mmCIF file of C-alpha atoms in Angstrom:
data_model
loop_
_atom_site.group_PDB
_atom_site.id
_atom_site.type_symbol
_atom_site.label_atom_id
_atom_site.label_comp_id
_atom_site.label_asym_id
_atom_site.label_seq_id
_atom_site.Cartn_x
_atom_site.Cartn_y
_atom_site.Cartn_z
ATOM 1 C CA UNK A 1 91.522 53.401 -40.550
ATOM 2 C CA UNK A 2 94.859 53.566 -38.563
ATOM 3 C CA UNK A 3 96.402 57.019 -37.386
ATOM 4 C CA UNK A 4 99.347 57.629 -35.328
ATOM 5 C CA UNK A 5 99.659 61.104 -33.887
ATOM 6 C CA UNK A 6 103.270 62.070 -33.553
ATOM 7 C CA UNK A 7 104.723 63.139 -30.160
ATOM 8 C CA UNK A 8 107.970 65.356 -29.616
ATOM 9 C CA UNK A 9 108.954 66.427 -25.801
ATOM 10 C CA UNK A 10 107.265 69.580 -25.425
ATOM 11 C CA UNK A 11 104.122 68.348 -27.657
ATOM 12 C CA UNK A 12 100.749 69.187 -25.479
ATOM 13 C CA UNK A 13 97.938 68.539 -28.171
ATOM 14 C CA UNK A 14 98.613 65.015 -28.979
ATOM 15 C CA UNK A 15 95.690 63.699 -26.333
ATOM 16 C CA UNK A 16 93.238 65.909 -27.711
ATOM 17 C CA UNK A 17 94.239 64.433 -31.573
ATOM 18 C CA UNK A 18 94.434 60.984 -29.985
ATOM 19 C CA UNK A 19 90.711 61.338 -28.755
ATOM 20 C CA UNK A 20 88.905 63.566 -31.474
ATOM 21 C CA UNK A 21 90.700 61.004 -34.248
ATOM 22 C CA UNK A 22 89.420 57.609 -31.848
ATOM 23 C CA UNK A 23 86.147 59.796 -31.025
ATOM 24 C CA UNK A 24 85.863 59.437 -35.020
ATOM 25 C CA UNK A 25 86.380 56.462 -36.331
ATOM 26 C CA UNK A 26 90.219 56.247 -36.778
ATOM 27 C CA UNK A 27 92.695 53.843 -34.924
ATOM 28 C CA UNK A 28 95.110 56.436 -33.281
ATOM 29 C CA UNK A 29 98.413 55.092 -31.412
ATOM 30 C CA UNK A 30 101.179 57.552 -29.793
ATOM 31 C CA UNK A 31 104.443 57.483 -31.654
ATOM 32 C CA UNK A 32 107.556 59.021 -29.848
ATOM 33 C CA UNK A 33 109.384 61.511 -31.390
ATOM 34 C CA UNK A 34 112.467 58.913 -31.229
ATOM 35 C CA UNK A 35 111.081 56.012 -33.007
ATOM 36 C CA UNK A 36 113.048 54.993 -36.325
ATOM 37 C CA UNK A 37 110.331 53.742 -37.737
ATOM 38 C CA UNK A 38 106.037 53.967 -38.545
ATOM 39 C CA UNK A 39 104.160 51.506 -37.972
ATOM 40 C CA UNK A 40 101.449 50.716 -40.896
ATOM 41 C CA UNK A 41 98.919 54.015 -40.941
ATOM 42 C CA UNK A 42 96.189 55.799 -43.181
ATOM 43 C CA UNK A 43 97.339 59.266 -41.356
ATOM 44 C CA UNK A 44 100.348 60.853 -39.361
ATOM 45 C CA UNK A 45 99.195 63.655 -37.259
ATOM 46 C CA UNK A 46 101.608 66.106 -35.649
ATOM 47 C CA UNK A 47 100.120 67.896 -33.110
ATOM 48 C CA UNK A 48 100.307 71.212 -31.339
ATOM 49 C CA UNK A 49 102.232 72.340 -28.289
ATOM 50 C CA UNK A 50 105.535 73.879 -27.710
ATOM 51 C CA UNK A 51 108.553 71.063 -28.754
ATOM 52 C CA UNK A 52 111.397 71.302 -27.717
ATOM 53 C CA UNK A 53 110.180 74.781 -25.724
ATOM 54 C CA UNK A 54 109.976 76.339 -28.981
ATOM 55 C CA UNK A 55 113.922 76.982 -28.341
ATOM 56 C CA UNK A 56 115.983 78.550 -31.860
ATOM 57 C CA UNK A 57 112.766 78.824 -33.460
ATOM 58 C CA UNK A 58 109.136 77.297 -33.327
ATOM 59 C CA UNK A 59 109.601 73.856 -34.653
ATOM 60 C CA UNK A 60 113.106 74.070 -35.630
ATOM 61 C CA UNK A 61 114.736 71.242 -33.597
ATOM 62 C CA UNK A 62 111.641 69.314 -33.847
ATOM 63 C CA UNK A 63 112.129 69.108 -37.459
ATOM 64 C CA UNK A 64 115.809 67.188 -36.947
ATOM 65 C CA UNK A 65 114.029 64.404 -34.299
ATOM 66 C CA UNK A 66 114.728 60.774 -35.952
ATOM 67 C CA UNK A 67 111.053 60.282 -36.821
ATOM 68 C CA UNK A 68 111.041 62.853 -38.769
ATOM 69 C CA UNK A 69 113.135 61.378 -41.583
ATOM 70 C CA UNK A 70 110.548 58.246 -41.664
ATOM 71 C CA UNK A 71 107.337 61.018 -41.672
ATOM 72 C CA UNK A 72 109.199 62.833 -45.071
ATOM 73 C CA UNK A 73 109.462 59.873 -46.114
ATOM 74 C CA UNK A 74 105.647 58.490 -45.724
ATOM 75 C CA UNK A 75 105.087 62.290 -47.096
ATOM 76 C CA UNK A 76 107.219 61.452 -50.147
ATOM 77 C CA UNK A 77 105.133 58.270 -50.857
ATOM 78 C CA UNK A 78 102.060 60.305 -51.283
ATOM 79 C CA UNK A 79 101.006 59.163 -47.205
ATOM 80 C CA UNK A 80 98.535 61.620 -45.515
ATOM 81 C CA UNK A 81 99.915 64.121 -43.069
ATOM 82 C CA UNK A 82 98.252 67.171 -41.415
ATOM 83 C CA UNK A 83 100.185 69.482 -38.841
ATOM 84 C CA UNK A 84 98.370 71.989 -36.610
ATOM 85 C CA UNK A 85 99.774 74.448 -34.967
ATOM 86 C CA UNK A 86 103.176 73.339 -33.986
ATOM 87 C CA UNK A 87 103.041 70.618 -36.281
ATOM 88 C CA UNK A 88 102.126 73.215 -38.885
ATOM 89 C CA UNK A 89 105.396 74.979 -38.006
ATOM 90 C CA UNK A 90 107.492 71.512 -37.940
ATOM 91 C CA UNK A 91 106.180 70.907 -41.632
ATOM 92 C CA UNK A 92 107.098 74.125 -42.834
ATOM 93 C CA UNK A 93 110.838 74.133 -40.986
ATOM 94 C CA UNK A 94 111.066 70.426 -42.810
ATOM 95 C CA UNK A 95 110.093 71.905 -46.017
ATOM 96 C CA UNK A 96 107.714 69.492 -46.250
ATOM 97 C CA UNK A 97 105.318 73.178 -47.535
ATOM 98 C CA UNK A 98 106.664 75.869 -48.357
ATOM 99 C CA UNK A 99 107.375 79.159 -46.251
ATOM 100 C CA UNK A 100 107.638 79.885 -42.450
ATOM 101 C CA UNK A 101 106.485 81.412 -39.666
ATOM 102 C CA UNK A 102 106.732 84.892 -37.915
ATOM 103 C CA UNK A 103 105.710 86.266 -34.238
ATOM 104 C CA UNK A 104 102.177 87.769 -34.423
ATOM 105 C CA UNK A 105 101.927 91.220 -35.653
ATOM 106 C CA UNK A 106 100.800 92.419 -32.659
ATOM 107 C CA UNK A 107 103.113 90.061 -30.420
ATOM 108 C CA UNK A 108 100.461 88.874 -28.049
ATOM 109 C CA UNK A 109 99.846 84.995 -27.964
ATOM 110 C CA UNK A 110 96.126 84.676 -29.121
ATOM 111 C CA UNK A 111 93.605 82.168 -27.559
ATOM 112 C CA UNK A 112 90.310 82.502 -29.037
ATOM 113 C CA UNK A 113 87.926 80.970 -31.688
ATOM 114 C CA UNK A 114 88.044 82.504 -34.748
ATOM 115 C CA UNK A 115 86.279 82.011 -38.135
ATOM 116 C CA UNK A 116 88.067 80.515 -41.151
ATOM 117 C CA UNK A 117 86.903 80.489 -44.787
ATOM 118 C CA UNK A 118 86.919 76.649 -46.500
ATOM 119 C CA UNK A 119 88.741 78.490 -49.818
ATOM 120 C CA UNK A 120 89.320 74.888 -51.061
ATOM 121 C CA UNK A 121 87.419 72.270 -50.475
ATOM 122 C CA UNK A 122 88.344 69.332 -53.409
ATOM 123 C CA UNK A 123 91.445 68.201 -50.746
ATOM 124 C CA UNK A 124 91.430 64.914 -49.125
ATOM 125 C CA UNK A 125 90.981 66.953 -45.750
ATOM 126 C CA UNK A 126 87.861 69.395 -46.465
ATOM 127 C CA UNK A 127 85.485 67.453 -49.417
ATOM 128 C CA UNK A 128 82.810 67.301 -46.593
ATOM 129 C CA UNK A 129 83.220 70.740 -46.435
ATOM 130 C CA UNK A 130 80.964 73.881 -48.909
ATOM 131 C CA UNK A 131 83.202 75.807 -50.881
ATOM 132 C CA UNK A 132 83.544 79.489 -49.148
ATOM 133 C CA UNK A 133 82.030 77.756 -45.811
ATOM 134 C CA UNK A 134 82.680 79.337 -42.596
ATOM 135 C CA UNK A 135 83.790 77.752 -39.310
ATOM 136 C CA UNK A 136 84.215 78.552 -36.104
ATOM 137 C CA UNK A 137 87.685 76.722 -34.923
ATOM 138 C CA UNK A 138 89.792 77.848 -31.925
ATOM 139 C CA UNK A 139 93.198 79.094 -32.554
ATOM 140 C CA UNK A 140 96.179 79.343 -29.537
ATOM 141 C CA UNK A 141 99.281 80.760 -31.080
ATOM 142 C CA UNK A 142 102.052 83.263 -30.543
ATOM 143 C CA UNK A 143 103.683 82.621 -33.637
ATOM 144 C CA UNK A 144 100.818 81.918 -36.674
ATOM 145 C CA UNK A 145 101.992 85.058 -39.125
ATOM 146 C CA UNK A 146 102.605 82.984 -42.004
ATOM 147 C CA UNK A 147 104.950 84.374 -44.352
ATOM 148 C CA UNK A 148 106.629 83.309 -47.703
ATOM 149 C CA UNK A 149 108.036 85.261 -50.513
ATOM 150 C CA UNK A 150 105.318 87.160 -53.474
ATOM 151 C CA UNK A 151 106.188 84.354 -56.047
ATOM 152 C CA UNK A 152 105.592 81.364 -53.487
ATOM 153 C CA UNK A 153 102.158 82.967 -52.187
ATOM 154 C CA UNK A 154 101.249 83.814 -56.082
ATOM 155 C CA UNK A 155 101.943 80.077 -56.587
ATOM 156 C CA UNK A 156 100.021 79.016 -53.597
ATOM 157 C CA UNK A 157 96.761 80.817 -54.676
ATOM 158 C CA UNK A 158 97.504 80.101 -58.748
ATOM 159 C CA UNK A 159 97.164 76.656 -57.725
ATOM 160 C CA UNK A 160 94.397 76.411 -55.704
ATOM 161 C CA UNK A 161 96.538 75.627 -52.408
ATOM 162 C CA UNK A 162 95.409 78.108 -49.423
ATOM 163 C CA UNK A 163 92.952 75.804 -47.665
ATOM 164 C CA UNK A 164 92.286 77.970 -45.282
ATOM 165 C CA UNK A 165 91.722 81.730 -44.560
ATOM 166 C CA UNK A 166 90.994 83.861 -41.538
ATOM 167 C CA UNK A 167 87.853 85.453 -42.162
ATOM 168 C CA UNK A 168 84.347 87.268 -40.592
ATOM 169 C CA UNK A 169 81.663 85.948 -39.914
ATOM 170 C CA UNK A 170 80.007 86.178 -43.420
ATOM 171 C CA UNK A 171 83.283 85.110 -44.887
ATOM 172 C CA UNK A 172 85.350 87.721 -45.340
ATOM 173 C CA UNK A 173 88.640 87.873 -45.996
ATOM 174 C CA UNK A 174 90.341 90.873 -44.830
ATOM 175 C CA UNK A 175 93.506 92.763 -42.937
ATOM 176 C CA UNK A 176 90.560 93.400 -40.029
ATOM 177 C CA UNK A 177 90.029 90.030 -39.718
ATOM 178 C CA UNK A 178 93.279 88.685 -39.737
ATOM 179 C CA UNK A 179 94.255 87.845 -36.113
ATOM 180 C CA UNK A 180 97.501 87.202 -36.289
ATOM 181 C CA UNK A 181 99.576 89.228 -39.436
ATOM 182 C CA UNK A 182 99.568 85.946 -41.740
ATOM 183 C CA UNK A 183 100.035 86.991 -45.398
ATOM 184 C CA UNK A 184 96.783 87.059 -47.125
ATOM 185 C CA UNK A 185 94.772 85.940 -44.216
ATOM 186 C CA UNK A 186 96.440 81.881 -45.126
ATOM 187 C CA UNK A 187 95.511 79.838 -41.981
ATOM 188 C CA UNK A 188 96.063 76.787 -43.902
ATOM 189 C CA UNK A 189 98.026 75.339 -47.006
ATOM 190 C CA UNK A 190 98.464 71.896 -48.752
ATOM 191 C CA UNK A 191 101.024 70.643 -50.394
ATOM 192 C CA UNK A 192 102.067 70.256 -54.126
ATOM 193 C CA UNK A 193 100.535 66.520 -54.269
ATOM 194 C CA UNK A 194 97.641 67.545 -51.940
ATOM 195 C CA UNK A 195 98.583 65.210 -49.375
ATOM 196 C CA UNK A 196 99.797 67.096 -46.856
ATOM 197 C CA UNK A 197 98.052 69.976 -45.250
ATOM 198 C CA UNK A 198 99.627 72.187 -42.597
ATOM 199 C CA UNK A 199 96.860 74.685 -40.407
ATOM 200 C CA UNK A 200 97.525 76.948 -37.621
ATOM 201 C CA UNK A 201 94.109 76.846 -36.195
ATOM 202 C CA UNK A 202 92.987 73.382 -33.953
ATOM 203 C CA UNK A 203 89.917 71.286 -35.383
ATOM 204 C CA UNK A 204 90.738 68.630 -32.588
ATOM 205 C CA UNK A 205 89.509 71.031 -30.276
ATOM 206 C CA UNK A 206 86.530 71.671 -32.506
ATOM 207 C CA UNK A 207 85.416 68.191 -32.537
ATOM 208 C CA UNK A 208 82.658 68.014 -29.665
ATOM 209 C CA UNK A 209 79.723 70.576 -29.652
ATOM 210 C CA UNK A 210 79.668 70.067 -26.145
ATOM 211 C CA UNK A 211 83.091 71.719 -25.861
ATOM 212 C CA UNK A 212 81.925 74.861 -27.974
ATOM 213 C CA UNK A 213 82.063 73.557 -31.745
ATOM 214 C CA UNK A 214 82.087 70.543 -33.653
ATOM 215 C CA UNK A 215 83.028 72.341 -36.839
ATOM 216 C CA UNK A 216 86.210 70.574 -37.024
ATOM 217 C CA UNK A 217 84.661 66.734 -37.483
ATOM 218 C CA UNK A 218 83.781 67.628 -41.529
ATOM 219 C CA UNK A 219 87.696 67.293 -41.782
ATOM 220 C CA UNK A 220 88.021 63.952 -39.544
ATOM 221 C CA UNK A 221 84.534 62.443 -41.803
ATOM 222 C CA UNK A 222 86.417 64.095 -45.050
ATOM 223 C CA UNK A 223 89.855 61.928 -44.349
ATOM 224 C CA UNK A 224 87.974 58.540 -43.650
ATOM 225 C CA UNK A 225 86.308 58.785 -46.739
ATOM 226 C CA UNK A 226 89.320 59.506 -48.667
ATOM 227 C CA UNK A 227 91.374 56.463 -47.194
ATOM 228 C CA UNK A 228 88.224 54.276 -47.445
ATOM 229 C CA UNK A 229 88.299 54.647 -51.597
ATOM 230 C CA UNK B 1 146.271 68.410 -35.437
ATOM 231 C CA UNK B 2 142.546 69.714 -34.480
ATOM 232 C CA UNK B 3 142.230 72.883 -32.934
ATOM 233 C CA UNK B 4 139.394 74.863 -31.385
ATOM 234 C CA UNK B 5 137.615 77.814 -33.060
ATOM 235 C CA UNK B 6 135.349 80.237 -31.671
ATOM 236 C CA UNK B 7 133.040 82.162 -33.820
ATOM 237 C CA UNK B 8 129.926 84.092 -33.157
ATOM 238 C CA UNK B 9 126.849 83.869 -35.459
ATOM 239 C CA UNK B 10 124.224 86.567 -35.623
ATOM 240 C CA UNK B 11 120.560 85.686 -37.022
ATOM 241 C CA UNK B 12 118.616 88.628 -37.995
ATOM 242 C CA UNK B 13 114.971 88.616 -40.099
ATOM 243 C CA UNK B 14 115.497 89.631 -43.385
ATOM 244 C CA UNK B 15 114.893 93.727 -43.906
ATOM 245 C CA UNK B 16 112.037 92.431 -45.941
ATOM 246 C CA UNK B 17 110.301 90.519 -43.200
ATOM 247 C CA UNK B 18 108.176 92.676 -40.916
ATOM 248 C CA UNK B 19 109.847 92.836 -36.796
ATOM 249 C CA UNK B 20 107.542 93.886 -35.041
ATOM 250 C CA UNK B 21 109.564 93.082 -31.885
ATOM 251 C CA UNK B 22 112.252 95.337 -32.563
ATOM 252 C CA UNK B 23 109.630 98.449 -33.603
ATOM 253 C CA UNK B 24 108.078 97.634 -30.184
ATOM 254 C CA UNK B 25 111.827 98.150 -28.623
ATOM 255 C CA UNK B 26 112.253 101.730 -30.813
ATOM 256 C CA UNK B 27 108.874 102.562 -29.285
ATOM 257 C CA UNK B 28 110.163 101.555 -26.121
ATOM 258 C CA UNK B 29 113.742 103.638 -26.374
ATOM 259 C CA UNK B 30 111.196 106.690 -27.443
ATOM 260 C CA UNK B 31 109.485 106.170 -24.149
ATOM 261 C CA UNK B 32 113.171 106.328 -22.491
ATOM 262 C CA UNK B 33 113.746 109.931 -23.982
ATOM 263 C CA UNK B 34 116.086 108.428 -27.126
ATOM 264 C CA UNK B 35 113.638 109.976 -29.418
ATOM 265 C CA UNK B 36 117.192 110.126 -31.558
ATOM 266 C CA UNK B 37 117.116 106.271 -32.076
ATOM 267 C CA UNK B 38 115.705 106.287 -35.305
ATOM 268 C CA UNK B 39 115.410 102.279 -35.865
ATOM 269 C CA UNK B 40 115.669 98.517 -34.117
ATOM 270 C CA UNK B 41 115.591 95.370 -35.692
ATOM 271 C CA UNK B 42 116.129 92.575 -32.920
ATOM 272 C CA UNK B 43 118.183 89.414 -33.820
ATOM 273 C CA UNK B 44 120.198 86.730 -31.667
ATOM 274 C CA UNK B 45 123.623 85.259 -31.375
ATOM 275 C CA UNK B 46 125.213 81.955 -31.040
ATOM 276 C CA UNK B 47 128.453 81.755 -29.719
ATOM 277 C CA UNK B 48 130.331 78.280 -31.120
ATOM 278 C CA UNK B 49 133.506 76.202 -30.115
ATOM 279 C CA UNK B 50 133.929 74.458 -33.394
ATOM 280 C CA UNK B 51 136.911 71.427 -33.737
ATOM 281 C CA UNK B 52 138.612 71.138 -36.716
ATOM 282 C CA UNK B 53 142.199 70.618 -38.714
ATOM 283 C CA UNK B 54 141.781 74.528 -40.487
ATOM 284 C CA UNK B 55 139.487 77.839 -39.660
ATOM 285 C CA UNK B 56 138.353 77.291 -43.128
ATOM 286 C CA UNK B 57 137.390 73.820 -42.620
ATOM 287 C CA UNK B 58 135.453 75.134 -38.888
ATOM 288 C CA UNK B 59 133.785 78.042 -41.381
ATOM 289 C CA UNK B 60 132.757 75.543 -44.006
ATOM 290 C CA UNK B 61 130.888 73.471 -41.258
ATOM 291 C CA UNK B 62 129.689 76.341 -39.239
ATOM 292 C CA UNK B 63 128.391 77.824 -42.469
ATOM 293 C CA UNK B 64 125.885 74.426 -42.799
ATOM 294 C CA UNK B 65 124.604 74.790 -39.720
ATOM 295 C CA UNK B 66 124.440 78.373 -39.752
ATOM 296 C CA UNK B 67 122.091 77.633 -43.041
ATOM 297 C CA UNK B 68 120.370 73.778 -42.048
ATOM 298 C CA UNK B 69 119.466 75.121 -38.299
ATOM 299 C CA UNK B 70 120.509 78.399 -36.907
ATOM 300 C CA UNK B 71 118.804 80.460 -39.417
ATOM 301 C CA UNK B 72 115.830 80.046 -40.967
ATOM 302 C CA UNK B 73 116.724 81.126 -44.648
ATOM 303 C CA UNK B 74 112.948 81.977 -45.593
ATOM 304 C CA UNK B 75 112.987 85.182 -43.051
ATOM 305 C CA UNK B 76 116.399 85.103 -41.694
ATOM 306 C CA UNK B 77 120.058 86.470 -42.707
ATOM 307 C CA UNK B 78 123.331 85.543 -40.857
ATOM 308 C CA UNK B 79 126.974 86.571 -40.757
ATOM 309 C CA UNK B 80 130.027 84.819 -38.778
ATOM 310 C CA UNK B 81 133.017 86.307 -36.747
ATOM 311 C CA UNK B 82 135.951 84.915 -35.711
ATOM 312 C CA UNK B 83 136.051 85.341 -31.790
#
């Protein structure tokens, strides 16, 4: 199962993608931002950091680098892609999902684990996953407050598309526990086709109990067993 | 014959779109002793040199990347002077 994890100048989360996707059972190769073209994969990762300095806007200029035309395209063929963090924020500039994202409420850049709510789990990224489990994933953003208008987050919830929401402990989702501002407590959202899924928090860094939690993996176990079929 | 025209774009979040950086700046001017300044909303500008035959044909190109790139249409507005 072949992956390539995406890397724009500026990107600083591609190692830890490279090793939790090798780490579990994937084939993961680098792919510069420049390249015209993807070689054969199961998965395009774009990972987290700060492209491009996060100059105009998080993601923004990102979102115009030449491999980006061949990832909409993979996209557009029904190929798997999953953006965290920064990637999240390329997606959503791309319009690859719908909406965009704000400063956090409170302004501060947040670096902590937090817990998110599986709300879905029938997508290619979370089967392994209970419905309304609770996870413990590390989040490192200045910029998560996800934001969209009332009839695109009405949409998103009609259809079953907020993966994943910042929650307690026991799973609730509300304004206390929301770290960050993001409408309805969305960490996470899929697309239209359910193939690609855009998340603020980091399950690469989740991927190792020895580093603190391996309650990312489900998703990395959920995605091999969707390309295996 | 091309000439060059300079414009200035602002980008401001939409009025429905929470800024919480410019209420921190209002909260800062309070601190000052403007207690009169009764809102902020914080934006950016982008001065341009753009080449073309007419202003109208500079406008109608500035005007796509005002909307493709500058702004981000989900949460932002823009306008355009002529410099």
């Amino acid at each position: 199962m072949k992956a390539v994890v995406i890397v724009f100048p500026g990107s600083n989360c591609d190692s830890d993608c490279f090793h939790a996707l090798n780490q579990s059972g994937f084939e993961a190769q680098y792919v510069w931002h420049k390249e015209t073209s993807l070689p054969k994969t199961d998965l395009v990762f774009l990972p987290g950091g700060f492209s491009y300095g996060d100059y105009l806007r998080t993601g923004a200029i990102a979102r115009f680098s030449p491999v980006m035309k061949e990832v909409a395209r993979y996209a557009n063929t029904g190929g798997i892609v999953l953006g965290v963090c920064n990637g999240f924020q390329i997606l959503l500039e791309a319009g690859l999902l719908p909406g965009a994202m704000l400063r956090n409420r409170d302004l501060a850049f947040i670096c902590r684990h937090v817990f998110l709510k599986v709300e879905n789990n029938q997508t290619i990224f979370t089967k392994d996953y209970a419905k309304g489990e609770v996870i413990s994933i590390p989040i490192a953003h200045g910029e998560g407050n996800y934001f969209a208008e009332p009839s695109i987050i009405e949409r998103l919830e009609k259809e079953n598309r907020i993966v994943f929401r910042y929650s307690s402990e026991r799973g609730d989702a509300t304004e206390a526990f929301n770290p960050n501002g993001s409408q309805k407590n969305i960490a996470g959202i899929i697309n239209e086709k359910g193939n690609v899924l855009g998340m603020m928090p980091h399950p690469e860094r989740a991927s190792e109990t020895l580093l603190g939690s391996s309650a990312g993996s489900k998703m990395w176990t959920s995605l091999l067993n969707a390309v295996k079929i | 014959m091309a000439s060059a025209f300079k414009f200035r774009v602002f980008v401001s979040l939409k009025k429905s779109v929470l800024d919480p950086q410019g209420q921190t700046i209002l909260t800062a001017l309070h601190h000052m002793d403007l207690k009169e300044a009764k809102s902020c909303r914080a934006g950016k500008f982008f001065d341009l040199e753009i080449e073309a035959g007419t202003q109208k044909e500079a406008e109608a190109k500035l005007h796509q990347a005002a909307k493709d790139i500058l702004s981000n249409p989900v949460i932002e507005d823009y306008s355009i002077t002529l410099l």
